[in-house]
């Protein structure tokens, strides 16, 4: 998904009578207005701009305003609302639990007011806050702070851009672990975008052998991904402890 695409359908929503700020950001208000558009035009109401909703938007825009279809449909991550949580997650690049404690704590408080990222590993709670913001209809695990609780969440899927990866830490049968988003892989490691990685939000490499069985998940209320792996060069340090 690209900001250009979001901005374009925000403009269509405004022209069709759904007021919002055209900023290229798929936030909660944009999701709410997409749902309103879908309900108005007899579409499946899920807040996601997929092929059917986009086709209706194009049809509506032909009669309400002049817009150019600039979405590169050949770009599998730039077209439609596939894995919209990734742009949001990446916008927090570099957030550190101590240096940026205030904004990290405020963000995590959107799902838990008591949680302290300095006192507790915060990868799971950060994941919950990202998913809750981008997919408000998605049911979260009962205790999202525990990464192992994400192992049976959503739907099992193949490793692909935006998938949630659930890892063990210490020993494969233990409850300790880590969680993050798949952004790629090399021969031995997954490249993971997540929180509490060197105490911050960033990308790191984690051994494929640490992935829990069934530990590649996809939100049940999201559009399907393309199921394709993303291959990257195997450079950079390998994380062994995300506590």
PDB file of C-alpha atoms in Angstrom:
ATOM      1  CA  UNK A   1       0.000   0.000   0.000  1.00  0.00           C
ATOM      2  CA  UNK A   2       1.287   3.461  -0.836  1.00  0.00           C
ATOM      3  CA  UNK A   3       0.491   6.907   0.519  1.00  0.00           C
ATOM      4  CA  UNK A   4      -0.340   7.920  -3.052  1.00  0.00           C
ATOM      5  CA  UNK A   5      -3.028   5.264  -3.223  1.00  0.00           C
ATOM      6  CA  UNK A   6      -4.478   6.190   0.192  1.00  0.00           C
ATOM      7  CA  UNK A   7      -4.497   9.881  -0.728  1.00  0.00           C
ATOM      8  CA  UNK A   8      -6.272   9.062  -3.962  1.00  0.00           C
ATOM      9  CA  UNK A   9      -9.092   7.141  -2.341  1.00  0.00           C
ATOM     10  CA  UNK A  10      -9.336   9.733   0.434  1.00  0.00           C
ATOM     11  CA  UNK A  11     -10.005  12.327  -2.280  1.00  0.00           C
ATOM     12  CA  UNK A  12     -12.732  10.115  -3.724  1.00  0.00           C
ATOM     13  CA  UNK A  13     -14.299   9.691  -0.284  1.00  0.00           C
ATOM     14  CA  UNK A  14     -14.357  13.458   0.263  1.00  0.00           C
ATOM     15  CA  UNK A  15     -15.892  14.022  -3.184  1.00  0.00           C
ATOM     16  CA  UNK A  16     -18.544  11.418  -2.382  1.00  0.00           C
ATOM     17  CA  UNK A  17     -19.555  13.208   0.815  1.00  0.00           C
ATOM     18  CA  UNK A  18     -17.357  11.554   3.443  1.00  0.00           C
ATOM     19  CA  UNK A  19     -15.377  14.338   5.158  1.00  0.00           C
ATOM     20  CA  UNK A  20     -11.837  13.604   6.294  1.00  0.00           C
ATOM     21  CA  UNK A  21      -8.334  15.006   6.038  1.00  0.00           C
ATOM     22  CA  UNK A  22      -6.592  14.009   2.824  1.00  0.00           C
ATOM     23  CA  UNK A  23      -3.125  13.153   4.096  1.00  0.00           C
ATOM     24  CA  UNK A  24      -2.271   9.740   2.660  1.00  0.00           C
ATOM     25  CA  UNK A  25      -2.480   8.126   6.098  1.00  0.00           C
ATOM     26  CA  UNK A  26      -4.848   5.216   6.624  1.00  0.00           C
ATOM     27  CA  UNK A  27      -5.922   6.036  10.158  1.00  0.00           C
ATOM     28  CA  UNK A  28      -9.073   5.183  12.102  1.00  0.00           C
ATOM     29  CA  UNK A  29     -11.090   8.046  10.595  1.00  0.00           C
ATOM     30  CA  UNK A  30     -10.210   6.954   7.071  1.00  0.00           C
ATOM     31  CA  UNK A  31     -11.174   3.371   7.934  1.00  0.00           C
ATOM     32  CA  UNK A  32     -14.483   4.615   9.322  1.00  0.00           C
ATOM     33  CA  UNK A  33     -15.232   6.617   6.185  1.00  0.00           C
ATOM     34  CA  UNK A  34     -14.275   3.699   3.916  1.00  0.00           C
ATOM     35  CA  UNK A  35     -16.823   1.616   5.822  1.00  0.00           C
ATOM     36  CA  UNK A  36     -19.409   4.351   5.260  1.00  0.00           C
ATOM     37  CA  UNK A  37     -18.651   4.347   1.537  1.00  0.00           C
ATOM     38  CA  UNK A  38     -18.938   0.565   1.384  1.00  0.00           C
ATOM     39  CA  UNK A  39     -22.283   0.604   3.203  1.00  0.00           C
ATOM     40  CA  UNK A  40     -23.613   3.370   0.958  1.00  0.00           C
ATOM     41  CA  UNK A  41     -22.714   1.495  -2.216  1.00  0.00           C
ATOM     42  CA  UNK A  42     -23.783  -2.004  -1.142  1.00  0.00           C
ATOM     43  CA  UNK A  43     -20.293  -3.420  -0.727  1.00  0.00           C
ATOM     44  CA  UNK A  44     -18.884  -5.750   1.903  1.00  0.00           C
ATOM     45  CA  UNK A  45     -18.127  -3.505   4.875  1.00  0.00           C
ATOM     46  CA  UNK A  46     -14.618  -4.170   6.168  1.00  0.00           C
ATOM     47  CA  UNK A  47     -12.863  -0.795   5.897  1.00  0.00           C
ATOM     48  CA  UNK A  48     -10.348  -2.177   3.377  1.00  0.00           C
ATOM     49  CA  UNK A  49      -9.983  -0.813  -0.137  1.00  0.00           C
ATOM     50  CA  UNK A  50      -9.637  -3.980  -2.173  1.00  0.00           C
ATOM     51  CA  UNK A  51     -10.442  -4.660  -5.860  1.00  0.00           C
ATOM     52  CA  UNK A  52     -14.249  -4.393  -5.485  1.00  0.00           C
ATOM     53  CA  UNK A  53     -14.209  -1.240  -3.385  1.00  0.00           C
ATOM     54  CA  UNK A  54     -11.577   0.350  -5.605  1.00  0.00           C
ATOM     55  CA  UNK A  55     -13.607  -0.458  -8.734  1.00  0.00           C
ATOM     56  CA  UNK A  56     -16.652   1.260  -7.199  1.00  0.00           C
ATOM     57  CA  UNK A  57     -14.518   4.236  -6.176  1.00  0.00           C
ATOM     58  CA  UNK A  58     -13.234   4.600  -9.716  1.00  0.00           C
ATOM     59  CA  UNK A  59     -16.784   4.482 -11.026  1.00  0.00           C
ATOM     60  CA  UNK A  60     -17.925   7.085  -8.518  1.00  0.00           C
ATOM     61  CA  UNK A  61     -14.963   9.364  -9.235  1.00  0.00           C
ATOM     62  CA  UNK A  62     -15.847   9.429 -12.924  1.00  0.00           C
ATOM     63  CA  UNK A  63     -19.028  11.311 -12.039  1.00  0.00           C
ATOM     64  CA  UNK A  64     -17.902  13.371  -9.037  1.00  0.00           C
ATOM     65  CA  UNK A  65     -14.340  14.494  -9.745  1.00  0.00           C
ATOM     66  CA  UNK A  66     -11.505  13.986 -12.200  1.00  0.00           C
ATOM     67  CA  UNK A  67      -8.845  11.683 -10.816  1.00  0.00           C
ATOM     68  CA  UNK A  68      -6.115   9.746 -12.508  1.00  0.00           C
ATOM     69  CA  UNK A  69      -5.740   6.074 -11.697  1.00  0.00           C
ATOM     70  CA  UNK A  70      -2.115   6.278 -10.620  1.00  0.00           C
ATOM     71  CA  UNK A  71      -1.959   3.079  -8.587  1.00  0.00           C
ATOM     72  CA  UNK A  72       0.729   0.726  -9.852  1.00  0.00           C
ATOM     73  CA  UNK A  73      -1.165  -2.534  -9.644  1.00  0.00           C
ATOM     74  CA  UNK A  74       1.981  -4.437 -10.527  1.00  0.00           C
ATOM     75  CA  UNK A  75       3.520  -3.446  -7.195  1.00  0.00           C
ATOM     76  CA  UNK A  76       2.301  -6.142  -4.832  1.00  0.00           C
ATOM     77  CA  UNK A  77       2.908  -4.014  -1.715  1.00  0.00           C
ATOM     78  CA  UNK A  78       1.729  -0.734  -3.239  1.00  0.00           C
ATOM     79  CA  UNK A  79      -1.722  -1.658  -4.467  1.00  0.00           C
ATOM     80  CA  UNK A  80      -4.889  -1.937  -2.410  1.00  0.00           C
ATOM     81  CA  UNK A  81      -4.989  -2.149   1.391  1.00  0.00           C
ATOM     82  CA  UNK A  82      -2.778  -5.234   1.632  1.00  0.00           C
ATOM     83  CA  UNK A  83      -0.827  -5.251   4.922  1.00  0.00           C
ATOM     84  CA  UNK A  84      -1.713  -1.604   5.713  1.00  0.00           C
ATOM     85  CA  UNK A  85      -0.206  -2.067   9.165  1.00  0.00           C
ATOM     86  CA  UNK A  86       3.291  -2.095   7.720  1.00  0.00           C
ATOM     87  CA  UNK A  87       3.470   1.573   6.758  1.00  0.00           C
ATOM     88  CA  UNK A  88       2.185   2.438  10.228  1.00  0.00           C
ATOM     89  CA  UNK A  89       4.656   0.135  11.976  1.00  0.00           C
ATOM     90  CA  UNK A  90       7.559   1.531   9.961  1.00  0.00           C
ATOM     91  CA  UNK A  91       6.596   5.106  10.842  1.00  0.00           C
ATOM     92  CA  UNK A  92       7.886   4.334  14.364  1.00  0.00           C
ATOM     93  CA  UNK A  93      11.361   3.404  13.142  1.00  0.00           C
ATOM     94  CA  UNK A  94      13.930   3.987  15.870  1.00  0.00           C
ATOM     95  CA  UNK A  95      11.543   4.539  18.776  1.00  0.00           C
ATOM     96  CA  UNK A  96      13.573   3.601  21.862  1.00  0.00           C
ATOM     97  CA  UNK A  97      12.102   2.477  25.177  1.00  0.00           C
ATOM     98  CA  UNK A  98      14.186   4.955  27.192  1.00  0.00           C
ATOM     99  CA  UNK A  99      15.035   7.781  24.811  1.00  0.00           C
ATOM    100  CA  UNK A 100      11.429   7.924  23.542  1.00  0.00           C
ATOM    101  CA  UNK A 101       9.780   6.558  26.663  1.00  0.00           C
ATOM    102  CA  UNK A 102       6.914   9.066  26.667  1.00  0.00           C
ATOM    103  CA  UNK A 103       5.639   8.428  23.171  1.00  0.00           C
ATOM    104  CA  UNK A 104       6.253   4.671  23.409  1.00  0.00           C
ATOM    105  CA  UNK A 105       4.267   4.534  26.655  1.00  0.00           C
ATOM    106  CA  UNK A 106       1.446   6.657  25.172  1.00  0.00           C
ATOM    107  CA  UNK A 107       1.229   4.442  22.114  1.00  0.00           C
ATOM    108  CA  UNK A 108       1.132   1.232  24.145  1.00  0.00           C
ATOM    109  CA  UNK A 109      -1.511   2.766  26.416  1.00  0.00           C
ATOM    110  CA  UNK A 110      -3.968   2.628  23.511  1.00  0.00           C
ATOM    111  CA  UNK A 111      -4.335  -1.055  24.383  1.00  0.00           C
ATOM    112  CA  UNK A 112      -3.046  -1.184  27.984  1.00  0.00           C
ATOM    113  CA  UNK A 113      -2.792   1.733  30.408  1.00  0.00           C
ATOM    114  CA  UNK A 114      -0.653  -0.170  32.945  1.00  0.00           C
ATOM    115  CA  UNK A 115       2.071  -1.495  30.651  1.00  0.00           C
ATOM    116  CA  UNK A 116       5.595  -0.140  31.131  1.00  0.00           C
ATOM    117  CA  UNK A 117       8.035  -0.822  28.240  1.00  0.00           C
ATOM    118  CA  UNK A 118      11.061  -0.457  30.501  1.00  0.00           C
ATOM    119  CA  UNK A 119       9.845  -3.002  33.047  1.00  0.00           C
ATOM    120  CA  UNK A 120       8.441  -5.524  30.557  1.00  0.00           C
ATOM    121  CA  UNK A 121       9.373  -6.830  27.082  1.00  0.00           C
ATOM    122  CA  UNK A 122       7.092  -4.825  24.818  1.00  0.00           C
ATOM    123  CA  UNK A 123       7.172  -6.558  21.433  1.00  0.00           C
ATOM    124  CA  UNK A 124       3.767  -8.206  21.944  1.00  0.00           C
ATOM    125  CA  UNK A 125       2.037  -5.131  23.326  1.00  0.00           C
ATOM    126  CA  UNK A 126       3.455  -3.001  20.496  1.00  0.00           C
ATOM    127  CA  UNK A 127       2.126  -5.556  18.016  1.00  0.00           C
ATOM    128  CA  UNK A 128      -1.308  -5.332  19.655  1.00  0.00           C
ATOM    129  CA  UNK A 129      -1.302  -1.531  19.442  1.00  0.00           C
ATOM    130  CA  UNK A 130      -0.313  -1.593  15.757  1.00  0.00           C
ATOM    131  CA  UNK A 131      -2.972  -4.153  14.822  1.00  0.00           C
ATOM    132  CA  UNK A 132      -5.658  -2.418  16.915  1.00  0.00           C
ATOM    133  CA  UNK A 133      -4.940   0.892  15.201  1.00  0.00           C
ATOM    134  CA  UNK A 134      -4.907  -0.451  11.645  1.00  0.00           C
ATOM    135  CA  UNK A 135      -7.506  -3.244  11.943  1.00  0.00           C
ATOM    136  CA  UNK A 136      -9.988  -2.070  14.613  1.00  0.00           C
ATOM    137  CA  UNK A 137     -12.283  -5.066  14.014  1.00  0.00           C
ATOM    138  CA  UNK A 138      -9.514  -7.600  14.643  1.00  0.00           C
ATOM    139  CA  UNK A 139      -9.783  -9.538  17.905  1.00  0.00           C
ATOM    140  CA  UNK A 140      -6.549  -9.472  19.900  1.00  0.00           C
ATOM    141  CA  UNK A 141      -5.137 -12.272  22.082  1.00  0.00           C
ATOM    142  CA  UNK A 142      -6.334 -12.151  25.700  1.00  0.00           C
ATOM    143  CA  UNK A 143      -2.834 -11.337  26.896  1.00  0.00           C
ATOM    144  CA  UNK A 144      -1.046  -9.799  23.898  1.00  0.00           C
ATOM    145  CA  UNK A 145       2.048  -8.948  25.937  1.00  0.00           C
ATOM    146  CA  UNK A 146       3.028 -12.643  25.889  1.00  0.00           C
ATOM    147  CA  UNK A 147       4.354 -13.365  22.412  1.00  0.00           C
ATOM    148  CA  UNK A 148       3.429 -17.052  22.696  1.00  0.00           C
ATOM    149  CA  UNK A 149      -0.239 -16.025  22.860  1.00  0.00           C
ATOM    150  CA  UNK A 150      -0.032 -14.882  19.224  1.00  0.00           C
ATOM    151  CA  UNK A 151       0.849 -18.391  18.042  1.00  0.00           C
ATOM    152  CA  UNK A 152      -2.813 -19.358  17.516  1.00  0.00           C
ATOM    153  CA  UNK A 153      -4.078 -15.870  16.660  1.00  0.00           C
ATOM    154  CA  UNK A 154      -5.500 -15.021  13.239  1.00  0.00           C
ATOM    155  CA  UNK A 155      -4.821 -17.505  10.444  1.00  0.00           C
ATOM    156  CA  UNK A 156      -1.706 -19.508   9.722  1.00  0.00           C
ATOM    157  CA  UNK A 157       0.013 -18.396   6.538  1.00  0.00           C
ATOM    158  CA  UNK A 158       3.216 -18.630   4.535  1.00  0.00           C
ATOM    159  CA  UNK A 159       6.064 -16.216   5.317  1.00  0.00           C
ATOM    160  CA  UNK A 160       5.245 -13.092   3.286  1.00  0.00           C
ATOM    161  CA  UNK A 161       5.455  -9.331   3.568  1.00  0.00           C
ATOM    162  CA  UNK A 162       3.470  -8.188   6.603  1.00  0.00           C
ATOM    163  CA  UNK A 163       2.993 -11.609   8.207  1.00  0.00           C
ATOM    164  CA  UNK A 164       3.361 -11.840  11.988  1.00  0.00           C
ATOM    165  CA  UNK A 165       6.200 -14.137  13.055  1.00  0.00           C
ATOM    166  CA  UNK A 166       6.167 -15.763  16.503  1.00  0.00           C
ATOM    167  CA  UNK A 167       9.533 -16.945  17.819  1.00  0.00           C
ATOM    168  CA  UNK A 168      10.718 -18.892  20.861  1.00  0.00           C
ATOM    169  CA  UNK A 169      13.513 -17.548  23.039  1.00  0.00           C
ATOM    170  CA  UNK A 170      15.703 -19.600  25.347  1.00  0.00           C
ATOM    171  CA  UNK A 171      14.291 -22.993  24.420  1.00  0.00           C
ATOM    172  CA  UNK A 172      11.703 -24.151  21.851  1.00  0.00           C
ATOM    173  CA  UNK A 173       9.302 -25.509  24.476  1.00  0.00           C
ATOM    174  CA  UNK A 174       9.440 -22.474  26.772  1.00  0.00           C
ATOM    175  CA  UNK A 175       6.956 -19.634  27.056  1.00  0.00           C
ATOM    176  CA  UNK A 176       9.504 -16.886  26.426  1.00  0.00           C
ATOM    177  CA  UNK A 177       9.711 -15.520  22.928  1.00  0.00           C
ATOM    178  CA  UNK A 178       9.486 -12.654  20.505  1.00  0.00           C
ATOM    179  CA  UNK A 179       7.145 -11.375  17.800  1.00  0.00           C
ATOM    180  CA  UNK A 180       7.522  -9.104  14.781  1.00  0.00           C
ATOM    181  CA  UNK A 181       6.544  -8.501  11.165  1.00  0.00           C
ATOM    182  CA  UNK A 182       8.124 -10.325   8.237  1.00  0.00           C
ATOM    183  CA  UNK A 183       9.837  -7.974   5.787  1.00  0.00           C
ATOM    184  CA  UNK A 184      12.101 -10.525   4.120  1.00  0.00           C
ATOM    185  CA  UNK A 185      14.454 -13.452   4.551  1.00  0.00           C
ATOM    186  CA  UNK A 186      17.823 -14.835   3.549  1.00  0.00           C
ATOM    187  CA  UNK A 187      19.077 -18.425   3.569  1.00  0.00           C
ATOM    188  CA  UNK A 188      19.173 -18.758   7.359  1.00  0.00           C
ATOM    189  CA  UNK A 189      17.248 -15.826   8.862  1.00  0.00           C
ATOM    190  CA  UNK A 190      13.991 -13.925   8.734  1.00  0.00           C
ATOM    191  CA  UNK A 191      14.259 -10.150   8.550  1.00  0.00           C
ATOM    192  CA  UNK A 192      11.893  -8.910  11.222  1.00  0.00           C
ATOM    193  CA  UNK A 193      10.392  -5.460  11.780  1.00  0.00           C
ATOM    194  CA  UNK A 194       9.472  -5.252  15.426  1.00  0.00           C
ATOM    195  CA  UNK A 195       9.762  -3.589  18.820  1.00  0.00           C
ATOM    196  CA  UNK A 196      12.075  -4.342  21.731  1.00  0.00           C
ATOM    197  CA  UNK A 197      14.818  -5.219  19.260  1.00  0.00           C
ATOM    198  CA  UNK A 198      17.900  -3.692  20.869  1.00  0.00           C
ATOM    199  CA  UNK A 199      15.271  -1.884  22.997  1.00  0.00           C
ATOM    200  CA  UNK A 200      13.818  -0.109  19.975  1.00  0.00           C
ATOM    201  CA  UNK A 201      11.619  -0.416  16.890  1.00  0.00           C
ATOM    202  CA  UNK A 202      13.735  -1.517  13.938  1.00  0.00           C
ATOM    203  CA  UNK A 203      14.530  -4.427  11.646  1.00  0.00           C
ATOM    204  CA  UNK A 204      16.732  -7.320  12.726  1.00  0.00           C
ATOM    205  CA  UNK A 205      17.644 -10.832  11.586  1.00  0.00           C
ATOM    206  CA  UNK A 206      16.370 -13.829  13.553  1.00  0.00           C
ATOM    207  CA  UNK A 207      17.235 -17.462  12.831  1.00  0.00           C
ATOM    208  CA  UNK A 208      14.518 -19.345  10.966  1.00  0.00           C
ATOM    209  CA  UNK A 209      14.985 -22.251  13.345  1.00  0.00           C
ATOM    210  CA  UNK A 210      13.552 -20.099  16.162  1.00  0.00           C
ATOM    211  CA  UNK A 211      10.128 -19.752  14.509  1.00  0.00           C
ATOM    212  CA  UNK A 212       7.504 -21.589  16.548  1.00  0.00           C
ATOM    213  CA  UNK A 213       5.513 -24.325  14.842  1.00  0.00           C
ATOM    214  CA  UNK A 214       2.528 -22.623  13.208  1.00  0.00           C
ATOM    215  CA  UNK A 215       4.104 -19.308  14.153  1.00  0.00           C
ATOM    216  CA  UNK A 216       3.512 -17.431  10.914  1.00  0.00           C
ATOM    217  CA  UNK A 217       0.151 -15.636  11.238  1.00  0.00           C
ATOM    218  CA  UNK A 218      -2.113 -13.317   9.248  1.00  0.00           C
ATOM    219  CA  UNK A 219      -4.943 -11.153  10.655  1.00  0.00           C
ATOM    220  CA  UNK A 220      -8.327 -12.779  10.045  1.00  0.00           C
ATOM    221  CA  UNK A 221     -10.010  -9.473   9.104  1.00  0.00           C
ATOM    222  CA  UNK A 222      -7.329  -8.414   6.600  1.00  0.00           C
ATOM    223  CA  UNK A 223      -7.135  -8.858   2.852  1.00  0.00           C
ATOM    224  CA  UNK A 224      -5.139 -11.895   1.779  1.00  0.00           C
ATOM    225  CA  UNK A 225      -1.467 -11.359   1.106  1.00  0.00           C
ATOM    226  CA  UNK A 226       0.255 -12.630  -2.018  1.00  0.00           C
ATOM    227  CA  UNK A 227       1.959 -15.533  -0.241  1.00  0.00           C
ATOM    228  CA  UNK A 228       5.353 -14.801  -1.774  1.00  0.00           C
ATOM    229  CA  UNK A 229       8.655 -14.684   0.068  1.00  0.00           C
ATOM    230  CA  UNK A 230      10.858 -11.593  -0.111  1.00  0.00           C
ATOM    231  CA  UNK A 231      14.540 -12.428  -0.485  1.00  0.00           C
ATOM    232  CA  UNK A 232      17.241 -10.163   0.931  1.00  0.00           C
ATOM    233  CA  UNK A 233      20.993 -10.282   1.361  1.00  0.00           C
ATOM    234  CA  UNK A 234      22.103 -12.023   4.550  1.00  0.00           C
ATOM    235  CA  UNK A 235      23.949  -9.092   6.079  1.00  0.00           C
ATOM    236  CA  UNK A 236      23.886  -7.698   9.584  1.00  0.00           C
ATOM    237  CA  UNK A 237      23.962  -9.094  13.095  1.00  0.00           C
ATOM    238  CA  UNK A 238      21.688 -11.947  14.119  1.00  0.00           C
ATOM    239  CA  UNK A 239      19.543 -11.322  17.192  1.00  0.00           C
ATOM    240  CA  UNK A 240      19.657 -13.989  19.892  1.00  0.00           C
ATOM    241  CA  UNK A 241      17.921 -12.268  22.818  1.00  0.00           C
ATOM    242  CA  UNK A 242      15.119  -9.700  22.438  1.00  0.00           C
ATOM    243  CA  UNK A 243      14.346  -9.402  26.182  1.00  0.00           C
TER     244      UNK A 243
END
